[in-house]
mmCIF file of C-alpha atoms in Angstrom:
data_model
loop_
_atom_site.group_PDB
_atom_site.id
_atom_site.type_symbol
_atom_site.label_atom_id
_atom_site.label_comp_id
_atom_site.label_asym_id
_atom_site.label_seq_id
_atom_site.Cartn_x
_atom_site.Cartn_y
_atom_site.Cartn_z
ATOM 1 C CA MET A 1 26.415 26.173 13.421
ATOM 2 C CA ARG A 2 27.271 27.026 9.814
ATOM 3 C CA LEU A 3 24.420 28.733 7.986
ATOM 4 C CA GLN A 4 25.666 27.843 4.499
ATOM 5 C CA GLU A 5 25.634 24.111 5.319
ATOM 6 C CA ASP A 6 22.169 24.470 6.885
ATOM 7 C CA TYR A 7 21.047 26.081 3.656
ATOM 8 C CA LEU A 8 22.487 23.229 1.560
ATOM 9 C CA TYR A 9 20.824 20.705 3.894
ATOM 10 C CA TRP A 10 17.357 22.182 3.292
ATOM 11 C CA GLN A 11 18.085 22.769 -0.398
ATOM 12 C CA LEU A 12 18.743 19.056 -0.826
ATOM 13 C CA ILE A 13 15.612 18.000 1.049
ATOM 14 C CA HIS A 14 13.533 20.506 -0.921
ATOM 15 C CA PHE A 15 14.985 19.132 -4.179
ATOM 16 C CA PHE A 16 14.215 15.505 -3.230
ATOM 17 C CA VAL A 17 10.667 16.315 -2.142
ATOM 18 C CA LEU A 18 9.585 18.872 -4.749
ATOM 19 C CA LYS A 19 11.431 17.650 -7.844
ATOM 20 C CA ASN A 20 11.650 13.902 -7.210
ATOM 21 C CA GLY A 21 8.520 12.958 -5.282
ATOM 22 C CA TYR A 22 10.103 11.824 -2.016
ATOM 23 C CA ARG A 23 8.060 11.840 1.172
ATOM 24 C CA LEU A 24 8.944 12.055 4.838
ATOM 25 C CA VAL A 25 9.501 8.798 6.713
ATOM 26 C CA GLN A 26 11.119 10.097 9.890
ATOM 27 C CA ILE A 27 12.545 13.342 11.234
ATOM 28 C CA SER A 28 14.631 13.797 14.370
ATOM 29 C CA PRO A 29 13.371 16.181 17.098
ATOM 30 C CA ASP A 30 16.115 18.696 16.288
ATOM 31 C CA GLU A 31 15.356 18.410 12.524
ATOM 32 C CA ARG A 32 18.987 17.598 11.788
ATOM 33 C CA GLU A 33 18.295 14.119 10.443
ATOM 34 C CA ILE A 34 15.590 13.305 7.903
ATOM 35 C CA TRP A 35 14.617 10.016 6.217
ATOM 36 C CA LEU A 36 12.800 10.106 2.879
ATOM 37 C CA GLU A 37 11.353 7.409 0.629
ATOM 38 C CA ASN A 38 10.246 7.025 -2.963
ATOM 39 C CA PHE A 39 9.901 3.538 -4.465
ATOM 40 C CA ARG A 40 10.304 4.954 -7.977
ATOM 41 C CA GLY A 41 13.361 7.067 -7.195
ATOM 42 C CA PRO A 42 16.997 6.186 -7.949
ATOM 43 C CA PHE A 43 17.344 5.471 -4.219
ATOM 44 C CA PRO A 44 14.232 4.023 -2.550
ATOM 45 C CA VAL A 45 15.398 5.556 0.751
ATOM 46 C CA ILE A 46 17.450 8.687 1.414
ATOM 47 C CA ARG A 47 18.841 9.640 4.796
ATOM 48 C CA VAL A 48 20.203 13.199 5.139
ATOM 49 C CA LYS A 49 22.145 14.122 8.293
ATOM 50 C CA ARG A 50 23.396 17.572 9.220
ATOM 51 C CA ILE A 51 26.550 17.371 11.388
ATOM 52 C CA ASP A 52 29.260 19.728 12.653
ATOM 53 C CA MET A 53 32.956 19.209 13.212
ATOM 54 C CA ASP A 54 32.415 18.592 16.928
ATOM 55 C CA TRP A 55 29.803 15.902 16.339
ATOM 56 C CA GLY A 56 30.678 13.185 18.851
ATOM 57 C CA GLY A 57 29.205 10.039 17.291
ATOM 58 C CA TRP A 58 31.376 7.211 16.040
ATOM 59 C CA PRO A 59 31.212 6.791 12.233
ATOM 60 C CA GLU A 60 31.010 2.989 12.312
ATOM 61 C CA GLU A 61 28.180 3.076 14.834
ATOM 62 C CA ASP A 62 26.309 5.640 12.755
ATOM 63 C CA LEU A 63 26.627 3.472 9.661
ATOM 64 C CA GLU A 64 25.315 0.470 11.601
ATOM 65 C CA THR A 65 22.368 2.578 12.732
ATOM 66 C CA VAL A 66 21.595 3.383 9.093
ATOM 67 C CA GLY A 67 21.809 -0.321 8.276
ATOM 68 C CA MET A 68 19.421 -1.330 11.075
ATOM 69 C CA ARG A 69 16.925 1.400 10.178
ATOM 70 C CA GLY A 70 17.126 0.356 6.534
ATOM 71 C CA GLU A 71 16.444 -3.262 7.487
ATOM 72 C CA ASN A 72 13.341 -2.220 9.447
ATOM 73 C CA LEU A 73 12.039 -0.352 6.402
ATOM 74 C CA ARG A 74 12.844 -3.274 4.096
ATOM 75 C CA ARG A 75 10.806 -5.656 6.224
ATOM 76 C CA ARG A 76 7.959 -3.205 6.586
ATOM 77 C CA TRP A 77 7.744 -2.712 2.819
ATOM 78 C CA LEU A 78 8.369 -6.406 1.985
ATOM 79 C CA GLU A 79 11.347 -5.600 -0.235
ATOM 80 C CA LYS A 80 13.864 -8.255 -1.245
ATOM 81 C CA ASP A 81 16.682 -5.734 -0.796
ATOM 82 C CA LEU A 82 16.934 -1.993 -0.237
ATOM 83 C CA THR A 83 19.367 0.736 -1.256
ATOM 84 C CA VAL A 84 19.852 3.728 1.050
ATOM 85 C CA ALA A 85 21.567 6.980 0.054
ATOM 86 C CA ASN A 86 23.325 8.153 3.236
ATOM 87 C CA ILE A 87 24.180 11.858 2.949
ATOM 88 C CA TYR A 88 26.253 13.832 5.456
ATOM 89 C CA VAL A 89 26.109 17.632 5.183
ATOM 90 C CA ALA A 90 28.881 19.467 7.097
ATOM 91 C CA GLY A 91 31.437 22.218 6.742
ATOM 92 C CA GLY A 92 34.052 19.615 7.601
ATOM 93 C CA LEU A 93 33.917 16.016 8.710
ATOM 94 C CA PRO A 94 35.777 14.350 11.588
ATOM 95 C CA ALA A 95 38.896 12.476 10.589
ATOM 96 C CA ASP A 96 37.253 9.120 11.278
ATOM 97 C CA TYR A 97 34.807 9.800 8.455
ATOM 98 C CA GLU A 98 37.597 9.597 5.900
ATOM 99 C CA HIS A 99 37.711 5.857 6.544
ATOM 100 C CA LEU A 100 33.993 5.321 5.969
ATOM 101 C CA PRO A 101 33.419 3.247 2.814
ATOM 102 C CA ASP A 102 31.442 4.798 -0.018
ATOM 103 C CA ARG A 103 29.489 1.545 -0.280
ATOM 104 C CA ALA A 104 28.528 -0.830 2.499
ATOM 105 C CA ASP A 105 26.184 -3.819 2.809
ATOM 106 C CA PHE A 106 24.291 -5.021 5.872
ATOM 107 C CA ASP A 107 21.964 -7.857 6.805
ATOM 108 C CA GLY A 108 23.541 -10.421 4.526
ATOM 109 C CA GLY A 109 23.780 -8.066 1.572
ATOM 110 C CA ARG A 110 20.098 -7.080 1.570
ATOM 111 C CA ILE A 111 20.761 -3.471 2.680
ATOM 112 C CA HIS A 112 23.020 -1.434 0.382
ATOM 113 C CA ILE A 113 24.276 1.893 1.729
ATOM 114 C CA ARG A 114 25.766 4.476 -0.619
ATOM 115 C CA THR A 115 27.454 7.257 1.396
ATOM 116 C CA PHE A 116 28.003 10.842 0.190
ATOM 117 C CA ARG A 117 30.081 13.309 2.257
ATOM 118 C CA LEU A 118 29.164 16.898 1.445
ATOM 119 C CA ASP A 119 31.915 18.574 3.449
ATOM 120 C CA GLY A 120 33.930 21.693 2.851
ATOM 121 C CA GLN A 121 36.804 19.937 1.042
ATOM 122 C CA SER A 122 35.206 17.400 -1.296
ATOM 123 C CA GLY A 123 31.609 18.566 -1.186
ATOM 124 C CA LEU A 124 31.278 19.681 -4.810
ATOM 125 C CA ARG A 125 32.729 16.428 -6.156
ATOM 126 C CA GLU A 126 30.491 14.319 -3.927
ATOM 127 C CA LEU A 127 27.467 16.474 -4.757
ATOM 128 C CA ALA A 128 28.088 15.975 -8.473
ATOM 129 C CA LYS A 129 28.244 12.194 -7.926
ATOM 130 C CA LEU A 130 24.971 12.316 -5.969
ATOM 131 C CA MET A 131 23.176 14.429 -8.579
ATOM 132 C CA GLY A 132 24.298 12.043 -11.318
ATOM 133 C CA TYR A 133 21.659 9.582 -10.106
ATOM 134 C CA PHE A 134 18.745 11.988 -10.593
ATOM 135 C CA PRO A 135 17.195 12.832 -13.987
ATOM 136 C CA THR A 136 16.107 16.192 -12.522
ATOM 137 C CA ARG A 137 19.666 17.183 -11.541
ATOM 138 C CA ASP A 138 19.587 20.237 -13.842
ATOM 139 C CA GLN A 139 16.929 21.712 -11.554
ATOM 140 C CA PHE A 140 19.262 21.745 -8.540
ATOM 141 C CA PHE A 141 21.227 24.968 -8.123
ATOM 142 C CA ILE A 142 23.877 25.650 -5.506
ATOM 143 C CA ARG A 143 23.199 29.140 -4.238
ATOM 144 C CA GLU A 144 25.097 31.209 -1.742
ATOM 145 C CA LEU A 145 23.097 32.177 1.311
ATOM 146 C CA THR A 146 22.424 35.915 1.351
ATOM 147 C CA ASP A 147 19.663 36.080 3.950
ATOM 148 C CA PRO A 148 19.291 33.624 6.900
ATOM 149 C CA GLU A 149 15.533 33.904 6.458
ATOM 150 C CA GLU A 150 15.924 31.875 3.249
ATOM 151 C CA ILE A 151 16.646 28.781 5.384
ATOM 152 C CA ILE A 152 13.355 29.241 7.216
ATOM 153 C CA GLY A 153 11.567 29.701 3.902
ATOM 154 C CA LEU A 154 13.013 26.470 2.479
ATOM 155 C CA ARG A 155 12.197 24.554 5.640
ATOM 156 C CA ASN A 156 8.625 25.821 5.651
ATOM 157 C CA ARG A 157 8.108 24.884 1.986
ATOM 158 C CA VAL A 158 9.365 21.366 2.688
ATOM 159 C CA PHE A 159 6.997 20.888 5.603
ATOM 160 C CA ARG A 160 4.115 22.357 3.636
ATOM 161 C CA LEU A 161 4.735 19.728 0.942
ATOM 162 C CA PHE A 162 4.819 17.018 3.620
ATOM 163 C CA LEU A 163 1.497 18.229 5.020
ATOM 164 C CA GLU A 164 -0.066 18.372 1.553
ATOM 165 C CA GLU A 165 0.989 14.769 0.935
ATOM 166 C CA LYS A 166 -0.470 13.697 4.266
ATOM 167 C CA GLU A 167 -3.720 15.449 3.404
ATOM 168 C CA ARG A 168 -3.805 13.699 0.012
ATOM 169 C CA GLU A 169 -3.385 10.325 1.725
ATOM 170 C CA ARG A 170 -6.062 11.208 4.269
ATOM 171 C CA LYS A 171 -8.523 12.071 1.503
ATOM 172 C CA ILE A 172 -7.774 8.781 -0.273
ATOM 173 C CA LEU A 173 -8.672 6.839 2.850
ATOM 174 C CA GLU A 174 -11.759 8.925 3.554
ATOM 175 C CA SER A 175 -13.341 9.156 0.101
ATOM 176 C CA GLY A 176 -16.579 7.736 1.433
ATOM 177 C CA LYS A 177 -18.173 7.357 4.822
ATOM 178 C CA PRO A 178 -19.120 3.690 5.309
ATOM 179 C CA PHE A 179 -22.816 2.961 4.918
ATOM 180 C CA PHE A 180 -23.337 -0.074 2.712
ATOM 181 C CA THR A 181 -20.919 -2.187 4.766
ATOM 182 C CA ASN A 182 -23.192 -1.909 7.788
ATOM 183 C CA LEU A 183 -26.281 -2.452 5.633
ATOM 184 C CA LEU A 184 -24.817 -5.644 4.143
ATOM 185 C CA ILE A 185 -23.956 -6.920 7.620
ATOM 186 C CA ALA A 186 -27.549 -6.367 8.722
ATOM 187 C CA VAL A 187 -28.898 -8.124 5.611
ATOM 188 C CA GLN A 188 -26.726 -11.215 6.059
ATOM 189 C CA ILE A 189 -27.687 -11.474 9.754
ATOM 190 C CA LEU A 190 -31.380 -11.239 8.855
ATOM 191 C CA ALA A 191 -30.892 -13.821 6.096
ATOM 192 C CA PHE A 192 -29.256 -16.179 8.597
ATOM 193 C CA LEU A 193 -32.146 -15.813 11.048
ATOM 194 C CA PHE A 194 -34.594 -16.452 8.212
ATOM 195 C CA LEU A 195 -32.774 -19.689 7.243
ATOM 196 C CA GLU A 196 -32.863 -20.836 10.863
ATOM 197 C CA LEU A 197 -36.631 -20.255 10.968
ATOM 198 C CA MET A 198 -37.099 -22.146 7.692
ATOM 199 C CA GLY A 199 -35.392 -25.304 8.979
ATOM 200 C CA GLY A 200 -31.743 -24.491 9.710
ATOM 201 C CA SER A 201 -28.827 -22.840 7.930
ATOM 202 C CA THR A 202 -26.873 -26.125 7.869
ATOM 203 C CA ASP A 203 -29.656 -28.066 6.116
ATOM 204 C CA PRO A 204 -28.636 -28.537 2.437
ATOM 205 C CA SER A 205 -32.246 -28.574 1.262
ATOM 206 C CA VAL A 206 -32.925 -25.233 2.988
ATOM 207 C CA LEU A 207 -29.763 -23.713 1.506
ATOM 208 C CA VAL A 208 -30.633 -24.871 -2.013
ATOM 209 C CA ARG A 209 -34.239 -23.742 -1.637
ATOM 210 C CA PHE A 210 -33.237 -20.189 -0.769
ATOM 211 C CA GLY A 211 -30.417 -19.581 -3.236
ATOM 212 C CA ALA A 212 -27.177 -21.418 -2.404
ATOM 213 C CA LYS A 213 -24.806 -22.176 -5.251
ATOM 214 C CA TYR A 214 -25.995 -25.487 -6.688
ATOM 215 C CA ASN A 215 -24.610 -26.391 -10.093
ATOM 216 C CA PRO A 216 -27.532 -28.464 -11.477
ATOM 217 C CA LEU A 217 -29.971 -25.598 -10.955
ATOM 218 C CA ILE A 218 -27.541 -23.043 -12.385
ATOM 219 C CA LEU A 219 -27.256 -25.237 -15.485
ATOM 220 C CA GLU A 220 -31.044 -25.248 -15.704
ATOM 221 C CA GLY A 221 -31.054 -21.455 -15.947
ATOM 222 C CA GLU A 222 -31.083 -20.157 -12.363
ATOM 223 C CA TRP A 223 -28.257 -17.694 -13.028
ATOM 224 C CA TRP A 224 -29.118 -15.616 -9.916
ATOM 225 C CA ARG A 225 -27.425 -18.303 -7.840
ATOM 226 C CA PHE A 226 -24.145 -16.620 -8.745
ATOM 227 C CA PHE A 227 -25.267 -13.747 -6.468
ATOM 228 C CA THR A 228 -27.698 -15.034 -3.827
ATOM 229 C CA PRO A 229 -25.050 -17.163 -1.983
ATOM 230 C CA ILE A 230 -23.406 -13.892 -0.898
ATOM 231 C CA PHE A 231 -26.150 -13.383 1.687
ATOM 232 C CA LEU A 232 -26.401 -16.962 3.009
ATOM 233 C CA HIS A 233 -24.208 -18.575 5.672
ATOM 234 C CA ILE A 234 -23.836 -22.157 6.815
ATOM 235 C CA GLY A 235 -23.940 -22.169 10.607
ATOM 236 C CA PHE A 236 -23.418 -19.508 13.254
ATOM 237 C CA PHE A 237 -19.587 -19.698 13.236
ATOM 238 C CA HIS A 238 -19.514 -19.098 9.474
ATOM 239 C CA LEU A 239 -21.744 -16.041 9.920
ATOM 240 C CA ILE A 240 -19.659 -14.583 12.768
ATOM 241 C CA MET A 241 -16.350 -14.988 10.925
ATOM 242 C CA ASN A 242 -17.629 -13.355 7.744
ATOM 243 C CA THR A 243 -19.418 -10.601 9.650
ATOM 244 C CA PHE A 244 -16.244 -9.533 11.452
ATOM 245 C CA ALA A 245 -14.224 -9.768 8.227
ATOM 246 C CA LEU A 246 -16.762 -7.660 6.339
ATOM 247 C CA TYR A 247 -16.844 -5.070 9.108
ATOM 248 C CA TYR A 248 -13.087 -4.492 9.109
ATOM 249 C CA LEU A 249 -12.334 -4.912 5.402
ATOM 250 C CA GLY A 250 -15.539 -3.433 4.023
ATOM 251 C CA ASN A 251 -15.150 -0.222 6.001
ATOM 252 C CA ASP A 252 -11.635 0.308 4.614
ATOM 253 C CA VAL A 253 -12.653 -0.419 1.022
ATOM 254 C CA GLU A 254 -15.747 1.788 1.252
ATOM 255 C CA ARG A 255 -13.678 4.665 2.651
ATOM 256 C CA ILE A 256 -11.037 4.354 -0.075
ATOM 257 C CA PHE A 257 -13.242 3.755 -3.116
ATOM 258 C CA GLY A 258 -16.490 5.390 -2.045
ATOM 259 C CA ARG A 259 -19.909 3.866 -1.448
ATOM 260 C CA PHE A 260 -21.086 2.913 -4.921
ATOM 261 C CA ARG A 261 -17.686 1.754 -6.127
ATOM 262 C CA PHE A 262 -17.577 -0.451 -3.042
ATOM 263 C CA LEU A 263 -20.915 -2.018 -4.001
ATOM 264 C CA VAL A 264 -19.636 -2.775 -7.504
ATOM 265 C CA ILE A 265 -16.472 -4.359 -6.094
ATOM 266 C CA TYR A 266 -18.351 -6.374 -3.476
ATOM 267 C CA PHE A 267 -21.041 -7.840 -5.720
ATOM 268 C CA PHE A 268 -18.769 -8.452 -8.690
ATOM 269 C CA ALA A 269 -16.298 -10.268 -6.421
ATOM 270 C CA GLY A 270 -19.174 -12.310 -5.019
ATOM 271 C CA PHE A 271 -20.165 -13.218 -8.584
ATOM 272 C CA THR A 272 -16.632 -14.217 -9.654
ATOM 273 C CA GLY A 273 -16.237 -16.235 -6.460
ATOM 274 C CA SER A 274 -19.422 -18.157 -7.246
ATOM 275 C CA LEU A 275 -18.339 -18.516 -10.879
ATOM 276 C CA LEU A 276 -14.980 -20.102 -10.074
ATOM 277 C CA SER A 277 -16.655 -22.337 -7.489
ATOM 278 C CA PHE A 278 -19.180 -23.315 -10.193
ATOM 279 C CA ILE A 279 -16.306 -24.313 -12.467
ATOM 280 C CA ALA A 280 -14.115 -26.004 -9.852
ATOM 281 C CA ASN A 281 -16.511 -28.102 -7.774
ATOM 282 C CA ASP A 282 -20.076 -29.415 -7.666
ATOM 283 C CA SER A 283 -20.703 -28.988 -3.945
ATOM 284 C CA ILE A 284 -23.385 -26.778 -2.466
ATOM 285 C CA SER A 285 -21.785 -23.575 -1.243
ATOM 286 C CA ALA A 286 -22.850 -20.279 0.292
ATOM 287 C CA GLY A 287 -21.354 -17.358 2.165
ATOM 288 C CA ALA A 288 -19.936 -13.870 1.682
ATOM 289 C CA SER A 289 -16.353 -15.169 1.625
ATOM 290 C CA GLY A 290 -15.884 -14.566 -2.110
ATOM 291 C CA ALA A 291 -17.140 -10.986 -1.817
ATOM 292 C CA ILE A 292 -14.969 -10.438 1.278
ATOM 293 C CA PHE A 293 -11.933 -11.744 -0.582
ATOM 294 C CA GLY A 294 -12.915 -9.193 -3.201
ATOM 295 C CA CYS A 295 -12.254 -6.549 -0.550
ATOM 296 C CA PHE A 296 -8.801 -8.105 -0.145
ATOM 297 C CA GLY A 297 -8.387 -7.839 -3.916
ATOM 298 C CA ALA A 298 -9.401 -4.173 -3.912
ATOM 299 C CA LEU A 299 -6.861 -3.398 -1.169
ATOM 300 C CA LEU A 300 -4.235 -5.308 -3.146
ATOM 301 C CA TYR A 301 -5.038 -3.073 -6.136
ATOM 302 C CA PHE A 302 -4.683 -0.051 -3.844
ATOM 303 C CA SER A 303 -1.279 -1.279 -2.650
ATOM 304 C CA LEU A 304 -0.034 -1.474 -6.249
ATOM 305 C CA SER A 305 -1.593 1.833 -7.317
ATOM 306 C CA ASP A 306 -0.466 3.974 -4.380
ATOM 307 C CA ARG A 307 2.165 2.034 -2.506
ATOM 308 C CA ARG A 308 3.254 4.832 -0.208
ATOM 309 C CA ALA A 309 -0.289 5.562 1.016
ATOM 310 C CA PHE A 310 -0.996 1.853 1.467
ATOM 311 C CA PHE A 311 2.081 1.131 3.556
ATOM 312 C CA SER A 312 1.841 4.328 5.584
ATOM 313 C CA ARG A 313 -1.850 3.963 6.484
ATOM 314 C CA ILE A 314 -2.755 0.262 6.153
ATOM 315 C CA GLY A 315 0.493 -1.732 6.103
ATOM 316 C CA VAL A 316 1.526 -5.274 5.302
ATOM 317 C CA ASN A 317 -0.890 -6.946 7.727
ATOM 318 C CA ILE A 318 -3.569 -7.076 5.044
ATOM 319 C CA LEU A 319 -1.216 -8.851 2.632
ATOM 320 C CA MET A 320 -0.241 -11.350 5.321
ATOM 321 C CA LEU A 321 -3.919 -11.916 6.113
ATOM 322 C CA ILE A 322 -4.626 -12.740 2.465
ATOM 323 C CA GLY A 323 -1.863 -15.347 2.450
ATOM 324 C CA ILE A 324 -2.981 -16.870 5.750
ATOM 325 C CA ASN A 325 -6.604 -17.165 4.615
ATOM 326 C CA LEU A 326 -5.625 -18.759 1.309
ATOM 327 C CA LEU A 327 -3.340 -21.210 3.131
ATOM 328 C CA ILE A 328 -6.165 -22.166 5.484
ATOM 329 C CA GLY A 329 -8.401 -22.677 2.481
ATOM 330 C CA PHE A 330 -5.938 -25.086 0.865
ATOM 331 C CA THR A 331 -5.279 -27.101 4.026
ATOM 332 C CA ALA A 332 -8.655 -27.199 5.835
ATOM 333 C CA GLU A 333 -11.636 -29.303 4.855
ATOM 334 C CA ASN A 334 -15.041 -28.083 3.651
ATOM 335 C CA ILE A 335 -13.721 -24.674 2.576
ATOM 336 C CA ASP A 336 -14.519 -23.465 -0.934
ATOM 337 C CA ASN A 337 -11.115 -22.039 -1.761
ATOM 338 C CA ALA A 338 -12.077 -21.667 -5.424
ATOM 339 C CA GLY A 339 -14.681 -19.154 -4.291
ATOM 340 C CA HIS A 340 -12.038 -17.297 -2.288
ATOM 341 C CA ILE A 341 -9.615 -17.109 -5.199
ATOM 342 C CA GLY A 342 -12.358 -16.108 -7.613
ATOM 343 C CA GLY A 343 -13.458 -13.332 -5.258
ATOM 344 C CA LEU A 344 -9.882 -12.105 -4.828
ATOM 345 C CA ILE A 345 -9.419 -11.866 -8.594
ATOM 346 C CA GLY A 346 -12.819 -10.291 -9.099
ATOM 347 C CA GLY A 347 -12.256 -7.640 -6.435
ATOM 348 C CA PHE A 348 -8.884 -6.724 -7.944
ATOM 349 C CA LEU A 349 -10.351 -6.404 -11.455
ATOM 350 C CA ALA A 350 -13.412 -4.490 -10.278
ATOM 351 C CA ALA A 351 -11.192 -2.022 -8.412
ATOM 352 C CA GLY A 352 -9.229 -1.494 -11.625
ATOM 353 C CA ILE A 353 -12.449 -0.833 -13.543
ATOM 354 C CA VAL A 354 -14.087 1.620 -11.124
ATOM 355 C CA GLY A 355 -10.813 3.293 -10.061
ATOM 356 C CA PHE A 356 -10.533 5.807 -7.244
ATOM 357 C CA PRO A 357 -12.735 8.870 -6.721
ATOM 358 C CA ARG A 358 -11.406 11.991 -8.462
ATOM 359 C CA GLN A 359 -8.971 9.896 -10.502
ATOM 360 C CA ARG A 360 -8.670 10.230 -14.262
ATOM 361 C CA SER A 361 -7.369 7.047 -15.847
ATOM 362 C CA GLY A 362 -9.914 6.133 -18.511
ATOM 363 C CA GLY A 363 -7.511 4.154 -20.699
ATOM 364 C CA LYS A 364 -6.390 1.992 -17.809
ATOM 365 C CA ARG A 365 -9.972 1.285 -16.795
ATOM 366 C CA VAL A 366 -10.858 0.219 -20.340
ATOM 367 C CA LEU A 367 -8.021 -2.320 -20.300
ATOM 368 C CA TYR A 368 -9.263 -3.743 -17.002
ATOM 369 C CA LEU A 369 -12.810 -3.869 -18.395
ATOM 370 C CA MET A 370 -11.681 -5.735 -21.521
ATOM 371 C CA ALA A 371 -9.633 -8.244 -19.521
ATOM 372 C CA THR A 372 -12.555 -8.769 -17.148
ATOM 373 C CA ALA A 373 -15.021 -9.345 -19.993
ATOM 374 C CA VAL A 374 -12.755 -11.975 -21.542
ATOM 375 C CA LEU A 375 -12.253 -13.783 -18.214
ATOM 376 C CA VAL A 376 -15.955 -13.745 -17.318
ATOM 377 C CA TRP A 377 -17.014 -14.989 -20.759
ATOM 378 C CA SER A 378 -14.361 -17.740 -20.635
ATOM 379 C CA GLY A 379 -15.455 -18.749 -17.135
ATOM 380 C CA LEU A 380 -19.122 -18.964 -18.089
ATOM 381 C CA TYR A 381 -18.323 -20.896 -21.248
ATOM 382 C CA ILE A 382 -16.193 -23.419 -19.348
ATOM 383 C CA GLY A 383 -18.745 -23.727 -16.546
ATOM 384 C CA TYR A 384 -21.691 -24.356 -18.829
ATOM 385 C CA HIS A 385 -19.865 -26.705 -21.241
ATOM 386 C CA ARG A 386 -17.594 -28.789 -19.023
#
């Protein structure tokens, strides 16, 4: 094992992580292969592999492995295509590696692999080509190894940065311990039982009497009907579906944004859901669906604000669930899809206004607040004058 190449290997990883914001995706058990990602970097994915002259793998097979791994990441992150920087660090490379192409495409051209061979003969030239992609290249220095302990020091700094990033992501997803989610579930169950006692939750007259969205009464001044439908449900199946959805989505949103921010998101999304339903249709409607879609909207905002934390801890299932629910709303009968869309938009905007705990982005929040004020005023004007 060549210590100088080991040193270069960890120097590179340290440079990508510390100076360019890359994070760990995967590391082999022997720590001789590391995958990194940064959506804002010159290469969204970097794979660094430490090899020796006697490494027995076939170059073509290794390149195919990189292509397959890159395709898995592309699908996971819902990217149209993906570029991978494939870096070999060695004192010398097997002869077969001379025939490896510098550029290769896989999966119908959706995976682009750019290979760099940092070997003893052409390493400096290849390293210069690699560094040309990074605006921070002046901060990378090739140093001769004087003490083997320096390798351990570099390695430990890299892993400390990885752990700090993991801790940051953990804190984002645990900003608040869920409380109001469970309280809201209890309230909507009690409200359902009350409707059943008063004549039945599927009786239109009972729904209107106790606060369902009903346009004629809103036009007469009963503005609170933009909010009271959040607590009412039409039938037991409607209650069960929304209760499970609120339990799973509400807990995530309350953990990420904190308790009181969650309340703002939930009730504002419920309001915007009722508002768009008020504009789009004249039917009686009720349910927490708009507010629950607001939780979808808040998670969508989270995915755009901190993509790496979203995909590493929550994943694409939430995005797929949004699409499925909207599709059901457009194709099934007796579903107030306008309320769903209004809630989704409202939750996204409310998340932009309240932001994340311990986050300083006042200017951005003001822009979201101004856009929200314009949309709400326009919606109310259209609803009351159409």
